[in-house]
PDB file of N, CA and C in Angstrom:
ATOM      1  N   MET V   1      60.464-125.876 -43.277  1.00 53.00           N
ATOM      2  CA  MET V   1      59.277-125.419 -42.635  1.00 53.00           C
ATOM      3  C   MET V   1      59.099-123.917 -42.961  1.00 53.00           C
ATOM      4  N   ARG V   2      57.884-123.559 -43.314  1.00 72.00           N
ATOM      5  CA  ARG V   2      57.591-122.167 -43.672  1.00 72.00           C
ATOM      6  C   ARG V   2      57.048-121.440 -42.453  1.00 72.00           C
ATOM      7  N   ARG V   3      57.547-120.255 -42.226  1.00 81.00           N
ATOM      8  CA  ARG V   3      57.069-119.458 -41.108  1.00 81.00           C
ATOM      9  C   ARG V   3      55.957-118.537 -41.594  1.00 81.00           C
ATOM     10  N   PHE V   4      55.010-118.229 -40.690  1.00 80.00           N
ATOM     11  CA  PHE V   4      53.877-117.368 -41.041  1.00 80.00           C
ATOM     12  C   PHE V   4      54.315-115.908 -41.149  1.00 80.00           C
ATOM     13  N   LEU V   5      55.121-115.439 -40.195  1.00 80.00           N
ATOM     14  CA  LEU V   5      55.541-114.038 -40.172  1.00 80.00           C
ATOM     15  C   LEU V   5      56.912-113.892 -40.825  1.00 80.00           C
ATOM     16  N   THR V   6      56.905-113.905 -42.114  1.00 87.00           N
ATOM     17  CA  THR V   6      58.133-113.667 -42.851  1.00 87.00           C
ATOM     18  C   THR V   6      58.323-112.160 -42.992  1.00 87.00           C
ATOM     19  N   PHE V   7      59.519-111.760 -43.474  1.00 88.00           N
ATOM     20  CA  PHE V   7      59.807-110.337 -43.588  1.00 88.00           C
ATOM     21  C   PHE V   7      58.834-109.622 -44.525  1.00 88.00           C
ATOM     22  N   PRO V   8      58.491-110.128 -45.678  1.00 89.00           N
ATOM     23  CA  PRO V   8      57.535-109.424 -46.547  1.00 89.00           C
ATOM     24  C   PRO V   8      56.157-109.292 -45.893  1.00 89.00           C
ATOM     25  N   ARG V   9      55.721-110.323 -45.181  1.00 89.00           N
ATOM     26  CA  ARG V   9      54.419-110.238 -44.499  1.00 89.00           C
ATOM     27  C   ARG V   9      54.465-109.221 -43.353  1.00 89.00           C
ATOM     28  N   LEU V  10      55.567-109.198 -42.601  1.00 90.00           N
ATOM     29  CA  LEU V  10      55.700-108.202 -41.529  1.00 90.00           C
ATOM     30  C   LEU V  10      55.725-106.794 -42.101  1.00 90.00           C
ATOM     31  N   ALA V  11      56.432-106.597 -43.211  1.00 93.00           N
ATOM     32  CA  ALA V  11      56.495-105.278 -43.838  1.00 93.00           C
ATOM     33  C   ALA V  11      55.104-104.852 -44.291  1.00 93.00           C
ATOM     34  N   LEU V  12      54.358-105.777 -44.897  1.00 94.00           N
ATOM     35  CA  LEU V  12      53.005-105.476 -45.327  1.00 94.00           C
ATOM     36  C   LEU V  12      52.110-105.164 -44.122  1.00 94.00           C
ATOM     37  N   LEU V  13      52.232-105.932 -43.054  1.00 94.00           N
ATOM     38  CA  LEU V  13      51.440-105.712 -41.839  1.00 94.00           C
ATOM     39  C   LEU V  13      51.736-104.337 -41.237  1.00 94.00           C
ATOM     40  N   PHE V  14      52.999-103.983 -41.113  1.00 96.00           N
ATOM     41  CA  PHE V  14      53.352-102.673 -40.577  1.00 96.00           C
ATOM     42  C   PHE V  14      52.915-101.548 -41.531  1.00 96.00           C
ATOM     43  N   GLY V  15      53.028-101.766 -42.811  1.00 97.00           N
ATOM     44  CA  GLY V  15      52.590-100.761 -43.782  1.00 97.00           C
ATOM     45  C   GLY V  15      51.086-100.514 -43.683  1.00 97.00           C
ATOM     46  N   VAL V  16      50.322-101.590 -43.571  1.00 97.00           N
ATOM     47  CA  VAL V  16      48.873-101.459 -43.436  1.00 97.00           C
ATOM     48  C   VAL V  16      48.534-100.768 -42.121  1.00 97.00           C
ATOM     49  N   MET V  17      49.208-101.138 -41.043  1.00 98.00           N
ATOM     50  CA  MET V  17      48.965-100.504 -39.747  1.00 98.00           C
ATOM     51  C   MET V  17      49.306 -99.002 -39.810  1.00 98.00           C
ATOM     52  N   PHE V  18      50.393 -98.659 -40.477  1.00 98.00           N
ATOM     53  CA  PHE V  18      50.782 -97.266 -40.608  1.00 98.00           C
ATOM     54  C   PHE V  18      49.731 -96.480 -41.399  1.00 98.00           C
ATOM     55  N   VAL V  19      49.281 -97.041 -42.504  1.00 98.00           N
ATOM     56  CA  VAL V  19      48.262 -96.374 -43.319  1.00 98.00           C
ATOM     57  C   VAL V  19      46.969 -96.213 -42.522  1.00 98.00           C
ATOM     58  N   LEU V  20      46.562 -97.220 -41.767  1.00 98.00           N
ATOM     59  CA  LEU V  20      45.354 -97.124 -40.945  1.00 98.00           C
ATOM     60  C   LEU V  20      45.497 -96.060 -39.852  1.00 98.00           C
ATOM     61  N   CYS V  21      46.653 -95.975 -39.208  1.00 98.00           N
ATOM     62  CA  CYS V  21      46.874 -94.965 -38.173  1.00 98.00           C
ATOM     63  C   CYS V  21      46.864 -93.557 -38.764  1.00 98.00           C
ATOM     64  N   VAL V  22      47.549 -93.361 -39.873  1.00 98.00           N
ATOM     65  CA  VAL V  22      47.572 -92.047 -40.514  1.00 98.00           C
ATOM     66  C   VAL V  22      46.170 -91.678 -40.984  1.00 98.00           C
ATOM     67  N   GLY V  23      45.452 -92.614 -41.570  1.00 97.00           N
ATOM     68  CA  GLY V  23      44.079 -92.362 -42.010  1.00 97.00           C
ATOM     69  C   GLY V  23      43.168 -92.036 -40.836  1.00 97.00           C
ATOM     70  N   GLY V  24      43.327 -92.755 -39.720  1.00 97.00           N
ATOM     71  CA  GLY V  24      42.526 -92.486 -38.529  1.00 97.00           C
ATOM     72  C   GLY V  24      42.817 -91.110 -37.951  1.00 97.00           C
ATOM     73  N   LEU V  25      44.099 -90.750 -37.894  1.00 97.00           N
ATOM     74  CA  LEU V  25      44.455 -89.419 -37.395  1.00 97.00           C
ATOM     75  C   LEU V  25      43.948 -88.320 -38.319  1.00 97.00           C
ATOM     76  N   THR V  26      44.012 -88.534 -39.611  1.00 97.00           N
ATOM     77  CA  THR V  26      43.493 -87.544 -40.569  1.00 97.00           C
ATOM     78  C   THR V  26      41.982 -87.409 -40.416  1.00 97.00           C
ATOM     79  N   LEU V  27      41.302 -88.523 -40.281  1.00 97.00           N
ATOM     80  CA  LEU V  27      39.860 -88.498 -40.085  1.00 97.00           C
ATOM     81  C   LEU V  27      39.502 -87.807 -38.769  1.00 97.00           C
ATOM     82  N   PHE V  28      40.247 -88.105 -37.708  1.00 95.00           N
ATOM     83  CA  PHE V  28      40.016 -87.460 -36.416  1.00 95.00           C
ATOM     84  C   PHE V  28      40.211 -85.956 -36.529  1.00 95.00           C
ATOM     85  N   ASN V  29      41.265 -85.546 -37.237  1.00 95.00           N
ATOM     86  CA  ASN V  29      41.530 -84.125 -37.414  1.00 95.00           C
ATOM     87  C   ASN V  29      40.395 -83.452 -38.184  1.00 95.00           C
ATOM     88  N   GLN V  30      39.929 -84.071 -39.253  1.00 95.00           N
ATOM     89  CA  GLN V  30      38.888 -83.472 -40.082  1.00 95.00           C
ATOM     90  C   GLN V  30      37.532 -83.428 -39.377  1.00 95.00           C
ATOM     91  N   LEU V  31      37.224 -84.426 -38.581  1.00 93.00           N
ATOM     92  CA  LEU V  31      35.903 -84.495 -37.956  1.00 93.00           C
ATOM     93  C   LEU V  31      35.850 -83.908 -36.543  1.00 93.00           C
ATOM     94  N   TRP V  32      37.003 -83.825 -35.866  1.00 92.00           N
ATOM     95  CA  TRP V  32      36.982 -83.401 -34.473  1.00 92.00           C
ATOM     96  C   TRP V  32      37.687 -82.068 -34.232  1.00 92.00           C
ATOM     97  N   ILE V  33      38.859 -81.894 -34.801  1.00 93.00           N
ATOM     98  CA  ILE V  33      39.670 -80.710 -34.527  1.00 93.00           C
ATOM     99  C   ILE V  33      39.367 -79.569 -35.502  1.00 93.00           C
ATOM    100  N   ALA V  34      39.226 -79.872 -36.779  1.00 94.00           N
ATOM    101  CA  ALA V  34      39.049 -78.832 -37.796  1.00 94.00           C
ATOM    102  C   ALA V  34      37.783 -77.989 -37.594  1.00 94.00           C
ATOM    103  N   PRO V  35      36.639 -78.562 -37.198  1.00 94.00           N
ATOM    104  CA  PRO V  35      35.459 -77.700 -37.002  1.00 94.00           C
ATOM    105  C   PRO V  35      35.674 -76.638 -35.924  1.00 94.00           C
ATOM    106  N   GLU V  36      36.369 -76.994 -34.860  1.00 93.00           N
ATOM    107  CA  GLU V  36      36.640 -76.023 -33.799  1.00 93.00           C
ATOM    108  C   GLU V  36      37.535 -74.898 -34.308  1.00 93.00           C
ATOM    109  N   ARG V  37      38.571 -75.250 -35.026  1.00 94.00           N
ATOM    110  CA  ARG V  37      39.472 -74.226 -35.564  1.00 94.00           C
ATOM    111  C   ARG V  37      38.750 -73.317 -36.560  1.00 94.00           C
ATOM    112  N   ALA V  38      37.954 -73.907 -37.435  1.00 94.00           N
ATOM    113  CA  ALA V  38      37.225 -73.106 -38.434  1.00 94.00           C
ATOM    114  C   ALA V  38      36.244 -72.160 -37.750  1.00 94.00           C
ATOM    115  N   CYS V  39      35.612 -72.642 -36.693  1.00 94.00           N
ATOM    116  CA  CYS V  39      34.654 -71.808 -35.956  1.00 94.00           C
ATOM    117  C   CYS V  39      35.361 -70.617 -35.316  1.00 94.00           C
ATOM    118  N   GLU V  40      36.462 -70.860 -34.647  1.00 92.00           N
ATOM    119  CA  GLU V  40      37.185 -69.790 -33.980  1.00 92.00           C
ATOM    120  C   GLU V  40      37.813 -68.817 -34.977  1.00 92.00           C
ATOM    121  N   GLU V  41      38.242 -69.310 -36.125  1.00 93.00           N
ATOM    122  CA  GLU V  41      38.807 -68.424 -37.143  1.00 93.00           C
ATOM    123  C   GLU V  41      37.749 -67.518 -37.755  1.00 93.00           C
ATOM    124  N   SER V  42      36.499 -67.975 -37.779  1.00 93.00           N
ATOM    125  CA  SER V  42      35.422 -67.152 -38.335  1.00 93.00           C
ATOM    126  C   SER V  42      34.903 -66.135 -37.326  1.00 93.00           C
ATOM    127  N   GLY V  43      35.438 -66.150 -36.091  1.00 90.00           N
ATOM    128  CA  GLY V  43      35.066 -65.158 -35.090  1.00 90.00           C
ATOM    129  C   GLY V  43      33.868 -65.553 -34.251  1.00 90.00           C
ATOM    130  N   ARG V  44      33.453 -66.793 -34.360  1.00 93.00           N
ATOM    131  CA  ARG V  44      32.330 -67.244 -33.543  1.00 93.00           C
ATOM    132  C   ARG V  44      32.851 -68.023 -32.349  1.00 93.00           C
ATOM    133  N   TRP V  45      31.951 -68.486 -31.481  1.00 92.00           N
ATOM    134  CA  TRP V  45      32.344 -69.197 -30.266  1.00 92.00           C
ATOM    135  C   TRP V  45      32.108 -70.687 -30.435  1.00 92.00           C
ATOM    136  N   TRP V  46      33.079 -71.473 -29.982  1.00 92.00           N
ATOM    137  CA  TRP V  46      32.968 -72.928 -30.016  1.00 92.00           C
ATOM    138  C   TRP V  46      32.432 -73.412 -28.673  1.00 92.00           C
ATOM    139  N   TYR V  47      31.370 -74.183 -28.710  1.00 92.00           N
ATOM    140  CA  TYR V  47      30.741 -74.721 -27.506  1.00 92.00           C
ATOM    141  C   TYR V  47      31.106 -76.203 -27.432  1.00 92.00           C
ATOM    142  N   PRO V  48      32.139 -76.565 -26.652  1.00 90.00           N
ATOM    143  CA  PRO V  48      32.662 -77.933 -26.718  1.00 90.00           C
ATOM    144  C   PRO V  48      31.724 -79.003 -26.152  1.00 90.00           C
ATOM    145  N   GLN V  49      30.860 -78.660 -25.214  1.00 92.00           N
ATOM    146  CA  GLN V  49      29.994 -79.681 -24.631  1.00 92.00           C
ATOM    147  C   GLN V  49      29.061 -80.280 -25.689  1.00 92.00           C
ATOM    148  N   GLU V  50      28.551 -79.451 -26.566  1.00 92.00           N
ATOM    149  CA  GLU V  50      27.651 -79.943 -27.606  1.00 92.00           C
ATOM    150  C   GLU V  50      28.278 -79.877 -28.991  1.00 92.00           C
ATOM    151  N   ARG V  51      29.549 -79.479 -29.036  1.00 91.00           N
ATOM    152  CA  ARG V  51      30.298 -79.383 -30.281  1.00 91.00           C
ATOM    153  C   ARG V  51      29.532 -78.547 -31.300  1.00 91.00           C
ATOM    154  N   GLN V  52      29.154 -77.339 -30.890  1.00 93.00           N
ATOM    155  CA  GLN V  52      28.427 -76.426 -31.759  1.00 93.00           C
ATOM    156  C   GLN V  52      29.213 -75.136 -31.922  1.00 93.00           C
ATOM    157  N   CYS V  53      29.035 -74.530 -33.078  1.00 93.00           N
ATOM    158  CA  CYS V  53      29.634 -73.231 -33.355  1.00 93.00           C
ATOM    159  C   CYS V  53      28.531 -72.193 -33.217  1.00 93.00           C
ATOM    160  N   LEU V  54      28.661 -71.319 -32.226  1.00 93.00           N
ATOM    161  CA  LEU V  54      27.611 -70.361 -31.922  1.00 93.00           C
ATOM    162  C   LEU V  54      28.058 -68.945 -32.253  1.00 93.00           C
ATOM    163  N   THR V  55      27.127 -68.144 -32.709  1.00 91.00           N
ATOM    164  CA  THR V  55      27.407 -66.753 -33.035  1.00 91.00           C
ATOM    165  C   THR V  55      27.146 -65.899 -31.807  1.00 91.00           C
ATOM    166  N   PRO V  56      28.146 -65.136 -31.352  1.00 88.00           N
ATOM    167  CA  PRO V  56      27.912 -64.281 -30.187  1.00 88.00           C
ATOM    168  C   PRO V  56      26.940 -63.157 -30.537  1.00 88.00           C
ATOM    169  N   ILE V  57      26.152 -62.770 -29.545  1.00 88.00           N
ATOM    170  CA  ILE V  57      25.190 -61.691 -29.738  1.00 88.00           C
ATOM    171  C   ILE V  57      25.792 -60.434 -29.134  1.00 88.00           C
ATOM    172  N   TYR V  58      25.807 -59.381 -29.909  1.00 85.00           N
ATOM    173  CA  TYR V  58      26.378 -58.115 -29.475  1.00 85.00           C
ATOM    174  C   TYR V  58      25.453 -57.499 -28.432  1.00 85.00           C
ATOM    175  N   LEU V  59      25.982 -57.204 -27.266  1.00 83.00           N
ATOM    176  CA  LEU V  59      25.179 -56.741 -26.134  1.00 83.00           C
ATOM    177  C   LEU V  59      24.366 -55.483 -26.438  1.00 83.00           C
ATOM    178  N   PRO V  60      24.904 -54.470 -27.101  1.00 84.00           N
ATOM    179  CA  PRO V  60      24.066 -53.313 -27.419  1.00 84.00           C
ATOM    180  C   PRO V  60      22.854 -53.651 -28.294  1.00 84.00           C
ATOM    181  N   ASP V  61      22.935 -54.731 -29.082  1.00 84.00           N
ATOM    182  CA  ASP V  61      21.764 -55.143 -29.854  1.00 84.00           C
ATOM    183  C   ASP V  61      20.641 -55.612 -28.945  1.00 84.00           C
ATOM    184  N   ILE V  62      20.980 -56.200 -27.819  1.00 86.00           N
ATOM    185  CA  ILE V  62      19.971 -56.695 -26.885  1.00 86.00           C
ATOM    186  C   ILE V  62      19.443 -55.569 -26.015  1.00 86.00           C
ATOM    187  N   THR V  63      20.339 -54.761 -25.466  1.00 82.00           N
ATOM    188  CA  THR V  63      19.937 -53.743 -24.493  1.00 82.00           C
ATOM    189  C   THR V  63      19.409 -52.478 -25.142  1.00 82.00           C
ATOM    190  N   GLY V  64      19.817 -52.218 -26.380  1.00 81.00           N
ATOM    191  CA  GLY V  64      19.367 -51.016 -27.062  1.00 81.00           C
ATOM    192  C   GLY V  64      20.167 -49.772 -26.706  1.00 81.00           C
ATOM    193  N   ARG V  65      21.160 -49.909 -25.858  1.00 82.00           N
ATOM    194  CA  ARG V  65      21.968 -48.731 -25.531  1.00 82.00           C
ATOM    195  C   ARG V  65      23.237 -48.745 -26.378  1.00 82.00           C
ATOM    196  N   PRO V  66      23.810 -47.589 -26.629  1.00 83.00           N
ATOM    197  CA  PRO V  66      24.998 -47.520 -27.483  1.00 83.00           C
ATOM    198  C   PRO V  66      26.202 -48.219 -26.849  1.00 83.00           C
ATOM    199  N   ALA V  67      27.132 -48.595 -27.684  1.00 85.00           N
ATOM    200  CA  ALA V  67      28.346 -49.241 -27.202  1.00 85.00           C
ATOM    201  C   ALA V  67      29.141 -48.263 -26.350  1.00 85.00           C
ATOM    202  N   GLY V  68      29.701 -48.746 -25.249  1.00 85.00           N
ATOM    203  CA  GLY V  68      30.517 -47.926 -24.371  1.00 85.00           C
ATOM    204  C   GLY V  68      29.728 -47.220 -23.285  1.00 85.00           C
ATOM    205  N   VAL V  69      28.414 -47.355 -23.286  1.00 85.00           N
ATOM    206  CA  VAL V  69      27.582 -46.722 -22.254  1.00 85.00           C
ATOM    207  C   VAL V  69      27.261 -47.770 -21.203  1.00 85.00           C
ATOM    208  N   THR V  70      27.555 -47.430 -19.944  1.00 85.00           N
ATOM    209  CA  THR V  70      27.289 -48.392 -18.879  1.00 85.00           C
ATOM    210  C   THR V  70      25.803 -48.400 -18.551  1.00 85.00           C
ATOM    211  N   ARG V  71      25.417 -49.412 -17.798  1.00 85.00           N
ATOM    212  CA  ARG V  71      24.022 -49.531 -17.390  1.00 85.00           C
ATOM    213  C   ARG V  71      23.599 -48.323 -16.554  1.00 85.00           C
ATOM    214  N   GLU V  72      24.493 -47.873 -15.689  1.00 88.00           N
ATOM    215  CA  GLU V  72      24.178 -46.726 -14.830  1.00 88.00           C
ATOM    216  C   GLU V  72      23.981 -45.457 -15.668  1.00 88.00           C
ATOM    217  N   GLN V  73      24.848 -45.250 -16.638  1.00 89.00           N
ATOM    218  CA  GLN V  73      24.708 -44.071 -17.494  1.00 89.00           C
ATOM    219  C   GLN V  73      23.413 -44.118 -18.297  1.00 89.00           C
ATOM    220  N   ALA V  74      23.068 -45.301 -18.808  1.00 84.00           N
ATOM    221  CA  ALA V  74      21.829 -45.437 -19.572  1.00 84.00           C
ATOM    222  C   ALA V  74      20.620 -45.191 -18.678  1.00 84.00           C
ATOM    223  N   SER V  75      20.673 -45.678 -17.426  1.00 85.00           N
ATOM    224  CA  SER V  75      19.574 -45.448 -16.488  1.00 85.00           C
ATOM    225  C   SER V  75      19.450 -43.972 -16.160  1.00 85.00           C
ATOM    226  N   ASP V  76      20.576 -43.311 -15.935  1.00 86.00           N
ATOM    227  CA  ASP V  76      20.534 -41.875 -15.641  1.00 86.00           C
ATOM    228  C   ASP V  76      19.915 -41.094 -16.803  1.00 86.00           C
ATOM    229  N   GLU V  77      20.281 -41.445 -18.014  1.00 85.00           N
ATOM    230  CA  GLU V  77      19.729 -40.764 -19.188  1.00 85.00           C
ATOM    231  C   GLU V  77      18.225 -41.012 -19.294  1.00 85.00           C
ATOM    232  N   ALA V  78      17.806 -42.261 -19.079  1.00 84.00           N
ATOM    233  CA  ALA V  78      16.379 -42.573 -19.131  1.00 84.00           C
ATOM    234  C   ALA V  78      15.624 -41.823 -18.029  1.00 84.00           C
ATOM    235  N   ASN V  79      16.227 -41.732 -16.844  1.00 90.00           N
ATOM    236  CA  ASN V  79      15.583 -41.007 -15.751  1.00 90.00           C
ATOM    237  C   ASN V  79      15.478 -39.517 -16.056  1.00 90.00           C
ATOM    238  N   ARG V  80      16.520 -38.944 -16.681  1.00 90.00           N
ATOM    239  CA  ARG V  80      16.456 -37.533 -17.073  1.00 90.00           C
ATOM    240  C   ARG V  80      15.329 -37.311 -18.081  1.00 90.00           C
ATOM    241  N   GLU V  81      15.175 -38.235 -19.007  1.00 90.00           N
ATOM    242  CA  GLU V  81      14.091 -38.115 -19.986  1.00 90.00           C
ATOM    243  C   GLU V  81      12.734 -38.186 -19.298  1.00 90.00           C
ATOM    244  N   LEU V  82      12.594 -39.124 -18.341  1.00 90.00           N
ATOM    245  CA  LEU V  82      11.321 -39.242 -17.619  1.00 90.00           C
ATOM    246  C   LEU V  82      11.028 -37.989 -16.805  1.00 90.00           C
ATOM    247  N   LEU V  83      12.056 -37.433 -16.169  1.00 92.00           N
ATOM    248  CA  LEU V  83      11.853 -36.198 -15.410  1.00 92.00           C
ATOM    249  C   LEU V  83      11.436 -35.050 -16.327  1.00 92.00           C
ATOM    250  N   ALA V  84      12.029 -34.975 -17.501  1.00 91.00           N
ATOM    251  CA  ALA V  84      11.661 -33.920 -18.457  1.00 91.00           C
ATOM    252  C   ALA V  84      10.211 -34.090 -18.899  1.00 91.00           C
ATOM    253  N   ILE V  85       9.791 -35.323 -19.131  1.00 93.00           N
ATOM    254  CA  ILE V  85       8.401 -35.579 -19.519  1.00 93.00           C
ATOM    255  C   ILE V  85       7.458 -35.191 -18.384  1.00 93.00           C
ATOM    256  N   GLU V  86       7.824 -35.583 -17.146  1.00 94.00           N
ATOM    257  CA  GLU V  86       6.983 -35.236 -15.996  1.00 94.00           C
ATOM    258  C   GLU V  86       6.888 -33.722 -15.814  1.00 94.00           C
ATOM    259  N   GLU V  87       8.006 -33.025 -15.997  1.00 94.00           N
ATOM    260  CA  GLU V  87       7.987 -31.559 -15.871  1.00 94.00           C
ATOM    261  C   GLU V  87       7.119 -30.931 -16.961  1.00 94.00           C
ATOM    262  N   ARG V  88       7.209 -31.436 -18.173  1.00 95.00           N
ATOM    263  CA  ARG V  88       6.391 -30.917 -19.270  1.00 95.00           C
ATOM    264  C   ARG V  88       4.908 -31.155 -18.989  1.00 95.00           C
ATOM    265  N   LEU V  89       4.573 -32.365 -18.506  1.00 96.00           N
ATOM    266  CA  LEU V  89       3.173 -32.657 -18.182  1.00 96.00           C
ATOM    267  C   LEU V  89       2.670 -31.789 -17.034  1.00 96.00           C
ATOM    268  N   ALA V  90       3.532 -31.557 -16.051  1.00 95.00           N
ATOM    269  CA  ALA V  90       3.134 -30.698 -14.929  1.00 95.00           C
ATOM    270  C   ALA V  90       2.900 -29.271 -15.413  1.00 95.00           C
ATOM    271  N   ALA V  91       3.752 -28.769 -16.307  1.00 95.00           N
ATOM    272  CA  ALA V  91       3.575 -27.415 -16.852  1.00 95.00           C
ATOM    273  C   ALA V  91       2.282 -27.334 -17.656  1.00 95.00           C
ATOM    274  N   GLU V  92       1.994 -28.374 -18.451  1.00 95.00           N
ATOM    275  CA  GLU V  92       0.744 -28.388 -19.210  1.00 95.00           C
ATOM    276  C   GLU V  92      -0.460 -28.418 -18.272  1.00 95.00           C
ATOM    277  N   ARG V  93      -0.378 -29.212 -17.222  1.00 95.00           N
ATOM    278  CA  ARG V  93      -1.468 -29.294 -16.245  1.00 95.00           C
ATOM    279  C   ARG V  93      -1.668 -27.951 -15.544  1.00 95.00           C
ATOM    280  N   ASP V  94      -0.569 -27.319 -15.150  1.00 95.00           N
ATOM    281  CA  ASP V  94      -0.671 -26.002 -14.504  1.00 95.00           C
ATOM    282  C   ASP V  94      -1.274 -24.967 -15.456  1.00 95.00           C
ATOM    283  N   ALA V  95      -0.870 -25.009 -16.732  1.00 95.00           N
ATOM    284  CA  ALA V  95      -1.417 -24.069 -17.714  1.00 95.00           C
ATOM    285  C   ALA V  95      -2.910 -24.328 -17.913  1.00 95.00           C
ATOM    286  N   ARG V  96      -3.300 -25.591 -17.974  1.00 95.00           N
ATOM    287  CA  ARG V  96      -4.713 -25.928 -18.124  1.00 95.00           C
ATOM    288  C   ARG V  96      -5.509 -25.482 -16.908  1.00 95.00           C
ATOM    289  N   ASP V  97      -4.976 -25.738 -15.705  1.00 94.00           N
ATOM    290  CA  ASP V  97      -5.661 -25.318 -14.474  1.00 94.00           C
ATOM    291  C   ASP V  97      -5.795 -23.795 -14.420  1.00 94.00           C
ATOM    292  N   ALA V  98      -4.761 -23.079 -14.854  1.00 94.00           N
ATOM    293  CA  ALA V  98      -4.811 -21.608 -14.861  1.00 94.00           C
ATOM    294  C   ALA V  98      -5.866 -21.125 -15.852  1.00 94.00           C
ATOM    295  N   ALA V  99      -5.956 -21.781 -17.018  1.00 94.00           N
ATOM    296  CA  ALA V  99      -6.959 -21.396 -18.011  1.00 94.00           C
ATOM    297  C   ALA V  99      -8.362 -21.655 -17.480  1.00 94.00           C
ATOM    298  N   VAL V 100      -8.545 -22.787 -16.815  1.00 93.00           N
ATOM    299  CA  VAL V 100      -9.855 -23.100 -16.220  1.00 93.00           C
ATOM    300  C   VAL V 100     -10.201 -22.056 -15.153  1.00 93.00           C
ATOM    301  N   GLN V 101      -9.221 -21.691 -14.337  1.00 94.00           N
ATOM    302  CA  GLN V 101      -9.462 -20.707 -13.282  1.00 94.00           C
ATOM    303  C   GLN V 101      -9.843 -19.345 -13.891  1.00 94.00           C
ATOM    304  N   ARG V 102      -9.138 -18.941 -14.960  1.00 93.00           N
ATOM    305  CA  ARG V 102      -9.486 -17.676 -15.623  1.00 93.00           C
ATOM    306  C   ARG V 102     -10.903 -17.710 -16.186  1.00 93.00           C
ATOM    307  N   GLN V 103     -11.273 -18.852 -16.778  1.00 93.00           N
ATOM    308  CA  GLN V 103     -12.621 -18.977 -17.321  1.00 93.00           C
ATOM    309  C   GLN V 103     -13.679 -18.924 -16.204  1.00 93.00           C
ATOM    310  N   ARG V 104     -13.393 -19.542 -15.076  1.00 92.00           N
ATOM    311  CA  ARG V 104     -14.328 -19.487 -13.934  1.00 92.00           C
ATOM    312  C   ARG V 104     -14.495 -18.062 -13.429  1.00 92.00           C
ATOM    313  N   GLU V 105     -13.359 -17.377 -13.324  1.00 91.00           N
ATOM    314  CA  GLU V 105     -13.432 -15.995 -12.845  1.00 91.00           C
ATOM    315  C   GLU V 105     -14.194 -15.123 -13.854  1.00 91.00           C
ATOM    316  N   ALA V 106     -13.991 -15.390 -15.140  1.00 89.00           N
ATOM    317  CA  ALA V 106     -14.719 -14.620 -16.160  1.00 89.00           C
ATOM    318  C   ALA V 106     -16.215 -14.897 -16.075  1.00 89.00           C
ATOM    319  N   LEU V 107     -16.587 -16.136 -15.790  1.00 88.00           N
ATOM    320  CA  LEU V 107     -18.009 -16.449 -15.656  1.00 88.00           C
ATOM    321  C   LEU V 107     -18.604 -15.846 -14.395  1.00 88.00           C
ATOM    322  N   GLU V 108     -17.823 -15.802 -13.319  1.00 88.00           N
ATOM    323  CA  GLU V 108     -18.319 -15.235 -12.072  1.00 88.00           C
ATOM    324  C   GLU V 108     -18.475 -13.714 -12.180  1.00 88.00           C
ATOM    325  N   ASN V 109     -17.630 -13.060 -12.946  1.00 84.00           N
ATOM    326  CA  ASN V 109     -17.673 -11.596 -13.094  1.00 84.00           C
ATOM    327  C   ASN V 109     -18.768 -11.145 -14.035  1.00 84.00           C
ATOM    328  N   ARG V 110     -19.432 -11.963 -14.703  1.00 78.00           N
ATOM    329  CA  ARG V 110     -20.498 -11.556 -15.599  1.00 78.00           C
ATOM    330  C   ARG V 110     -21.664 -11.038 -14.872  1.00 78.00           C
TER     331      ARG V 110
END
């Protein structure tokens, strides 16, 4: 009587199963694990929920303030600039008002 699972058939079955498992693990590594590693090695961020490699945006590019400057420092600098502009406009207004007053007095003295 011949048996179905002889030693050569079992060896072939285990060999095929081994090749399929190794191939599956290699495929899993190439399609699932390798993209994440490549993304992180390139200095970008891996977003696992959607499996995307995203480029971080440098905050000073968005805010326009130099690196190392806090929000408070940038606000203080902007406020100093606004105060300087207001002072300059007030000085110009005062000079204009003084010139108008001198012209009025000159017209009245005629």
